[in-house]
Coordinates of C-alpha atoms in Angstrom, one line a residue:
M1 CA -31.5 8.2 -10.5
T2 CA -31.7 9.1 -6.8
V3 CA -32.5 6.3 -4.4
S4 CA -33.7 7.1 -0.9
S5 CA -31.5 6.4 2.1
E6 CA -34.4 4.2 3.5
Y7 CA -33.8 1.8 0.6
F8 CA -30.2 1.3 1.6
A9 CA -31.0 1.1 5.2
Q10 CA -33.6 -1.6 4.6
T11 CA -32.0 -3.6 1.8
P12 CA -29.3 -6.3 2.3
D13 CA -25.9 -5.1 1.0
L14 CA -25.8 -5.3 -2.8
S15 CA -22.0 -4.7 -2.7
D16 CA -19.3 -3.7 -0.3
S17 CA -16.4 -1.4 -0.4
L18 CA -13.7 -4.1 -0.3
S19 CA -15.2 -5.9 -3.3
D20 CA -15.6 -2.6 -5.1
V21 CA -12.0 -1.6 -4.6
L22 CA -10.6 -5.0 -5.5
T23 CA -12.7 -4.9 -8.7
A24 CA -11.5 -1.4 -9.6
V25 CA -7.8 -2.3 -9.2
R26 CA -8.3 -5.4 -11.3
F27 CA -6.8 -7.6 -8.6
T28 CA -5.7 -11.0 -9.9
G29 CA -3.7 -13.8 -8.4
G30 CA -0.5 -14.8 -10.2
H31 CA 2.0 -17.5 -9.6
L32 CA 2.3 -19.8 -6.5
S33 CA 5.5 -21.6 -5.6
L34 CA 6.9 -23.7 -2.7
H35 CA 10.3 -22.8 -1.3
E36 CA 12.6 -24.5 1.2
A37 CA 15.8 -23.4 3.0
A38 CA 18.3 -25.4 5.0
P39 CA 19.4 -24.0 8.3
L40 CA 21.6 -20.9 8.1
T41 CA 20.8 -20.4 4.3
S42 CA 18.8 -17.7 2.7
V43 CA 16.8 -17.1 -0.5
A44 CA 16.5 -13.7 -2.1
F45 CA 13.7 -12.4 -4.3
D46 CA 14.0 -9.4 -6.6
A47 CA 11.7 -6.4 -6.5
G48 CA 8.9 -6.2 -9.0
Q49 CA 6.2 -8.6 -7.8
R50 CA 3.7 -8.1 -5.0
S51 CA 3.9 -11.1 -2.7
L52 CA 1.9 -13.1 -0.2
L53 CA 4.0 -15.5 2.0
I54 CA 2.7 -18.3 4.2
V55 CA 5.2 -20.0 6.5
R56 CA 4.6 -23.8 6.4
T57 CA 7.4 -25.1 8.7
G58 CA 10.4 -23.8 10.6
T59 CA 11.6 -20.4 11.6
L60 CA 12.6 -17.7 9.2
R61 CA 14.0 -14.2 9.3
L62 CA 12.6 -11.7 6.8
R63 CA 14.6 -8.8 5.5
C64 CA 12.8 -6.4 3.1
D65 CA 14.4 -3.8 0.8
A66 CA 11.9 -1.3 2.0
G67 CA 14.1 -0.6 5.0
E68 CA 12.2 -2.5 7.6
D69 CA 14.1 -4.2 10.5
E70 CA 14.6 -7.9 10.2
I71 CA 11.4 -9.7 11.2
E72 CA 11.3 -13.2 12.7
L73 CA 8.6 -15.5 11.3
G74 CA 7.3 -18.8 12.6
E75 CA 5.0 -21.6 11.4
G76 CA 1.6 -20.3 10.6
D77 CA 2.7 -16.6 10.1
I78 CA 1.5 -14.8 7.0
V79 CA 3.3 -11.8 5.3
L80 CA 1.9 -9.5 2.7
L81 CA 4.3 -7.4 0.7
P82 CA 1.9 -5.2 -1.3
F83 CA 4.5 -2.7 -2.8
A84 CA 6.5 -5.3 -4.8
S85 CA 9.6 -4.8 -2.6
G86 CA 12.6 -7.1 -2.9
F87 CA 13.2 -9.3 0.1
S88 CA 15.1 -12.3 1.5
L89 CA 14.2 -15.1 3.8
A90 CA 16.8 -16.9 5.9
A91 CA 16.2 -20.1 7.8
S92 CA 17.3 -20.1 11.5
A93 CA 19.6 -22.7 12.9
Q94 CA 17.1 -23.7 15.6
P95 CA 13.4 -23.1 16.1
A96 CA 12.7 -20.0 18.1
R97 CA 9.3 -21.1 19.2
A98 CA 8.6 -24.0 21.5
N99 CA 5.9 -25.4 19.3
T100 CA 8.1 -25.4 16.2
A101 CA 9.9 -28.7 15.6
H102 CA 11.6 -27.9 12.3
A103 CA 15.1 -26.5 11.9
S104 CA 14.8 -26.1 8.2
A105 CA 12.0 -24.0 6.8
A106 CA 9.4 -24.1 4.0
W107 CA 7.0 -21.5 2.8
L108 CA 4.5 -20.7 0.1
R109 CA 5.0 -17.6 -2.0
G110 CA 2.1 -16.3 -4.1
T111 CA 2.3 -13.3 -6.4
F112 CA -0.6 -11.0 -7.3
H113 CA -1.2 -8.1 -9.7
L114 CA -3.0 -4.8 -9.5
D115 CA -3.8 -2.1 -12.1
P116 CA -1.3 0.6 -11.1
H117 CA -3.7 3.3 -12.2
F118 CA -6.2 2.5 -9.5
A119 CA -4.1 0.9 -6.7
E120 CA -3.8 3.9 -4.5
R121 CA -7.0 3.4 -2.5
L122 CA -6.0 -0.1 -1.6
L123 CA -2.2 0.5 -1.1
S124 CA -2.6 3.7 0.8
C125 CA -4.0 1.8 3.9
L126 CA -1.4 -0.9 3.9
P127 CA 2.1 -1.0 5.3
H128 CA 5.1 -2.0 3.2
V129 CA 5.4 -5.2 5.3
M130 CA 2.2 -6.7 6.8
V131 CA 2.6 -9.5 9.2
L132 CA -0.2 -11.6 10.7
R133 CA 1.0 -13.8 13.6
Q134 CA -0.5 -17.3 13.9
V135 CA -4.1 -15.9 13.4
D136 CA -7.0 -17.2 15.5
H137 CA -7.8 -20.9 15.2
G138 CA -10.8 -20.6 12.9
A139 CA -9.1 -18.3 10.5
M140 CA -5.9 -20.4 10.5
D141 CA -8.0 -23.5 9.7
W142 CA -9.4 -21.7 6.6
L143 CA -6.0 -20.5 5.5
E144 CA -4.4 -23.9 6.1
T145 CA -7.1 -25.6 4.0
A146 CA -6.7 -23.1 1.2
S147 CA -2.9 -23.3 1.2
R148 CA -3.0 -27.1 1.2
F149 CA -5.4 -27.0 -1.8
A150 CA -3.1 -24.6 -3.6
L151 CA -0.1 -26.7 -2.8
S152 CA -1.7 -29.8 -4.3
E153 CA -2.4 -27.8 -7.5
I154 CA 1.3 -26.9 -8.0
Q155 CA 2.7 -30.3 -6.9
T156 CA 0.3 -32.4 -9.1
P157 CA -1.0 -29.9 -11.7
E158 CA -4.0 -30.9 -13.7
P159 CA -5.8 -29.0 -16.6
G160 CA -6.9 -25.6 -15.4
A161 CA -4.3 -25.6 -12.5
G162 CA -3.2 -22.1 -13.4
V163 CA -6.7 -20.6 -13.1
M164 CA -7.3 -22.6 -9.9
V165 CA -4.1 -21.3 -8.3
S166 CA -5.0 -17.7 -9.3
R167 CA -8.4 -17.9 -7.7
I168 CA -7.1 -19.5 -4.5
L169 CA -4.5 -16.6 -4.2
E170 CA -7.3 -14.1 -4.7
L171 CA -9.3 -15.8 -1.9
L172 CA -6.3 -15.9 0.4
L173 CA -5.5 -12.2 -0.1
I174 CA -9.1 -11.2 0.6
R175 CA -9.0 -13.2 3.8
V176 CA -5.7 -11.6 4.8
L177 CA -7.1 -8.1 4.2
R178 CA -10.2 -8.9 6.3
L179 CA -7.9 -10.2 9.1
W180 CA -5.6 -7.2 8.9
A181 CA -8.6 -4.8 9.3
K182 CA -9.2 -6.4 12.7
E183 CA -5.6 -6.0 13.9
P184 CA -5.1 -3.3 16.6
K185 CA -2.2 -1.8 14.6
A186 CA -4.3 -1.3 11.4
Q187 CA -4.4 2.4 10.6
A188 CA -7.6 4.4 10.0
S189 CA -8.7 3.7 6.4
W190 CA -11.7 2.6 4.3
L191 CA -10.5 -0.9 5.0
L192 CA -10.9 -0.5 8.8
G193 CA -14.3 1.2 8.2
A194 CA -15.4 -1.7 6.0
A195 CA -14.8 -4.1 8.9
D196 CA -17.3 -2.2 11.1
P197 CA -20.9 -3.3 10.4
A198 CA -22.4 0.2 10.6
I199 CA -19.7 2.2 8.9
G200 CA -19.3 -0.6 6.3
R201 CA -22.9 -0.3 5.4
A202 CA -22.5 3.4 4.7
L203 CA -19.4 2.8 2.7
S204 CA -21.2 0.2 0.7
A205 CA -24.0 2.6 -0.1
M206 CA -21.5 5.2 -1.3
H207 CA -19.7 2.7 -3.5
I208 CA -23.0 1.4 -4.9
A209 CA -24.4 4.9 -5.7
P210 CA -21.5 7.5 -5.8
A211 CA -23.7 10.0 -7.7
Q212 CA -26.3 10.0 -5.0
P213 CA -26.5 13.5 -3.3
W214 CA -25.5 12.0 0.0
S215 CA -25.7 14.1 3.2
V216 CA -24.1 13.0 6.5
A217 CA -27.6 12.6 7.9
E218 CA -28.7 10.3 5.1
L219 CA -25.5 8.2 5.5
A220 CA -26.1 8.0 9.3
K221 CA -29.6 6.7 8.6
V222 CA -28.1 4.0 6.3
A223 CA -25.6 3.1 9.1
G224 CA -28.4 3.0 11.7
L225 CA -26.6 5.6 13.9
S226 CA -27.3 9.1 15.0
R227 CA -25.7 11.8 12.9
T228 CA -23.2 12.7 15.6
V229 CA -22.2 9.1 16.5
F230 CA -21.9 8.3 12.8
A231 CA -19.7 11.3 11.9
S232 CA -17.4 10.6 14.9
R233 CA -17.1 6.9 14.2
F234 CA -16.5 7.4 10.5
L235 CA -13.7 9.9 11.1
T236 CA -12.1 7.6 13.7
L237 CA -12.2 4.4 11.5
V238 CA -11.8 5.8 8.0
G239 CA -9.5 8.8 8.9
Q240 CA -11.5 11.4 7.1
P241 CA -15.1 12.9 7.2
P242 CA -17.8 11.0 5.2
L243 CA -18.3 13.7 2.5
R244 CA -14.6 14.1 1.9
Y245 CA -14.3 10.3 1.4
L246 CA -17.3 10.6 -1.0
I247 CA -15.5 13.2 -3.1
G248 CA -12.4 11.1 -3.4
L249 CA -14.5 8.0 -4.3
R250 CA -16.4 9.9 -7.0
L251 CA -13.2 11.1 -8.6
D252 CA -11.6 7.7 -8.5
K253 CA -14.8 6.3 -10.1
A254 CA -14.6 9.0 -12.8
A255 CA -10.9 8.1 -13.5
E256 CA -11.9 4.5 -13.9
L257 CA -14.8 5.3 -16.3
L258 CA -12.6 7.5 -18.4
K259 CA -10.0 4.8 -18.8
R260 CA -12.3 1.8 -19.3
T261 CA -15.4 3.1 -21.1
R262 CA -16.2 5.3 -24.1
Q263 CA -18.7 7.5 -22.1
S264 CA -18.6 11.2 -22.9
L265 CA -17.1 13.6 -20.3
W266 CA -20.6 14.7 -19.5
E267 CA -21.8 11.2 -19.0
V268 CA -18.9 10.5 -16.7
A269 CA -19.5 13.7 -14.7
E270 CA -23.2 12.8 -14.3
A271 CA -22.5 9.2 -13.3
T272 CA -20.2 10.5 -10.5
G273 CA -22.4 13.2 -9.0
Y274 CA -21.4 16.3 -10.9
T275 CA -23.9 18.6 -12.4
S276 CA -21.6 20.5 -14.7
D277 CA -18.6 19.8 -16.9
A278 CA -16.8 22.8 -15.4
A279 CA -17.2 21.7 -11.8
F280 CA -16.2 18.1 -12.7
S281 CA -13.1 19.3 -14.6
R282 CA -11.9 21.5 -11.8
A283 CA -12.3 18.8 -9.2
F284 CA -10.7 16.2 -11.4
R285 CA -7.7 18.4 -12.2
A286 CA -7.2 19.1 -8.5
R287 CA -7.1 15.4 -7.7
F288 CA -5.1 14.1 -10.7
G289 CA -3.1 17.1 -11.9
Q290 CA -4.6 17.1 -15.4
S291 CA -8.0 17.5 -17.2
P292 CA -10.3 14.5 -17.7
A293 CA -9.6 14.6 -21.5
Q294 CA -5.8 14.5 -20.8
W295 CA -6.3 11.6 -18.3
R296 CA -8.2 9.6 -20.9
K297 CA -5.4 9.9 -23.4
N298 CA -2.6 9.0 -20.9
P299 CA -3.6 8.3 -17.3
L300 CA 0.0 7.5 -16.3
L301 CA 0.9 11.2 -16.6
G302 CA -1.3 11.9 -13.5
Q303 CA 0.4 9.3 -11.3
A304 CA 2.8 10.5 -8.6

């Protein structure tokens, strides 16, 4: 069913691209732990788990197996390691910041999981090591409250603590992604576009109705911008033209439907905006390196 662009322009958001992507990748929080290190000692973590770190006290030096230079961290800093790299944290002998009174250091480490089949859209816009430095006061208050709540769950666990910790980690990661999208160093991506009210509305419309025969003019109307301004801002923030983004989104949605539903190939093609099996199969093969039927049998074969 085709819905008019006026509907999306006049209706409050029914969804958003960040929620849609996190749902598609089956993002879930995992384990949360508290760590401490005495001055001049270090703690190493093996590769294999995606990590979120929150420095509670002291000064640390982070070294990541991904080849990044050593990074100094202080109280209130947040680090996201989305590619499951191995890393180590060493406590400095003395605080490097005037407002840090601790020589030893303590930090929270949370792990999280993504479906590897569909993680590309999320991971492609993130660096191997994402550092947020003592974020603005309001955001820090929120993160501090959430981390304290999580800490109480692991120090004095009660029934349901595992689920509580998992949900808190999910909330923390969503907040971190929102904050990262506002960082000057964030690269052009759907995440940066989602943080812009106008472009975010157009992205939401595409994610809600990927089969809609969108034109740039219709998406501009949803965004409340002129066609020229919309196309330019979308390219600047997202890093690709609107309709190219739509094609990638449709094919990612198709891959998800093939893996997670029993819909026929024609039903999947129709649900993602293709009017013929042949056109759908050609586009799908170009994107994933195999036919839709082959992907359904073994999607891992199409992963680089």
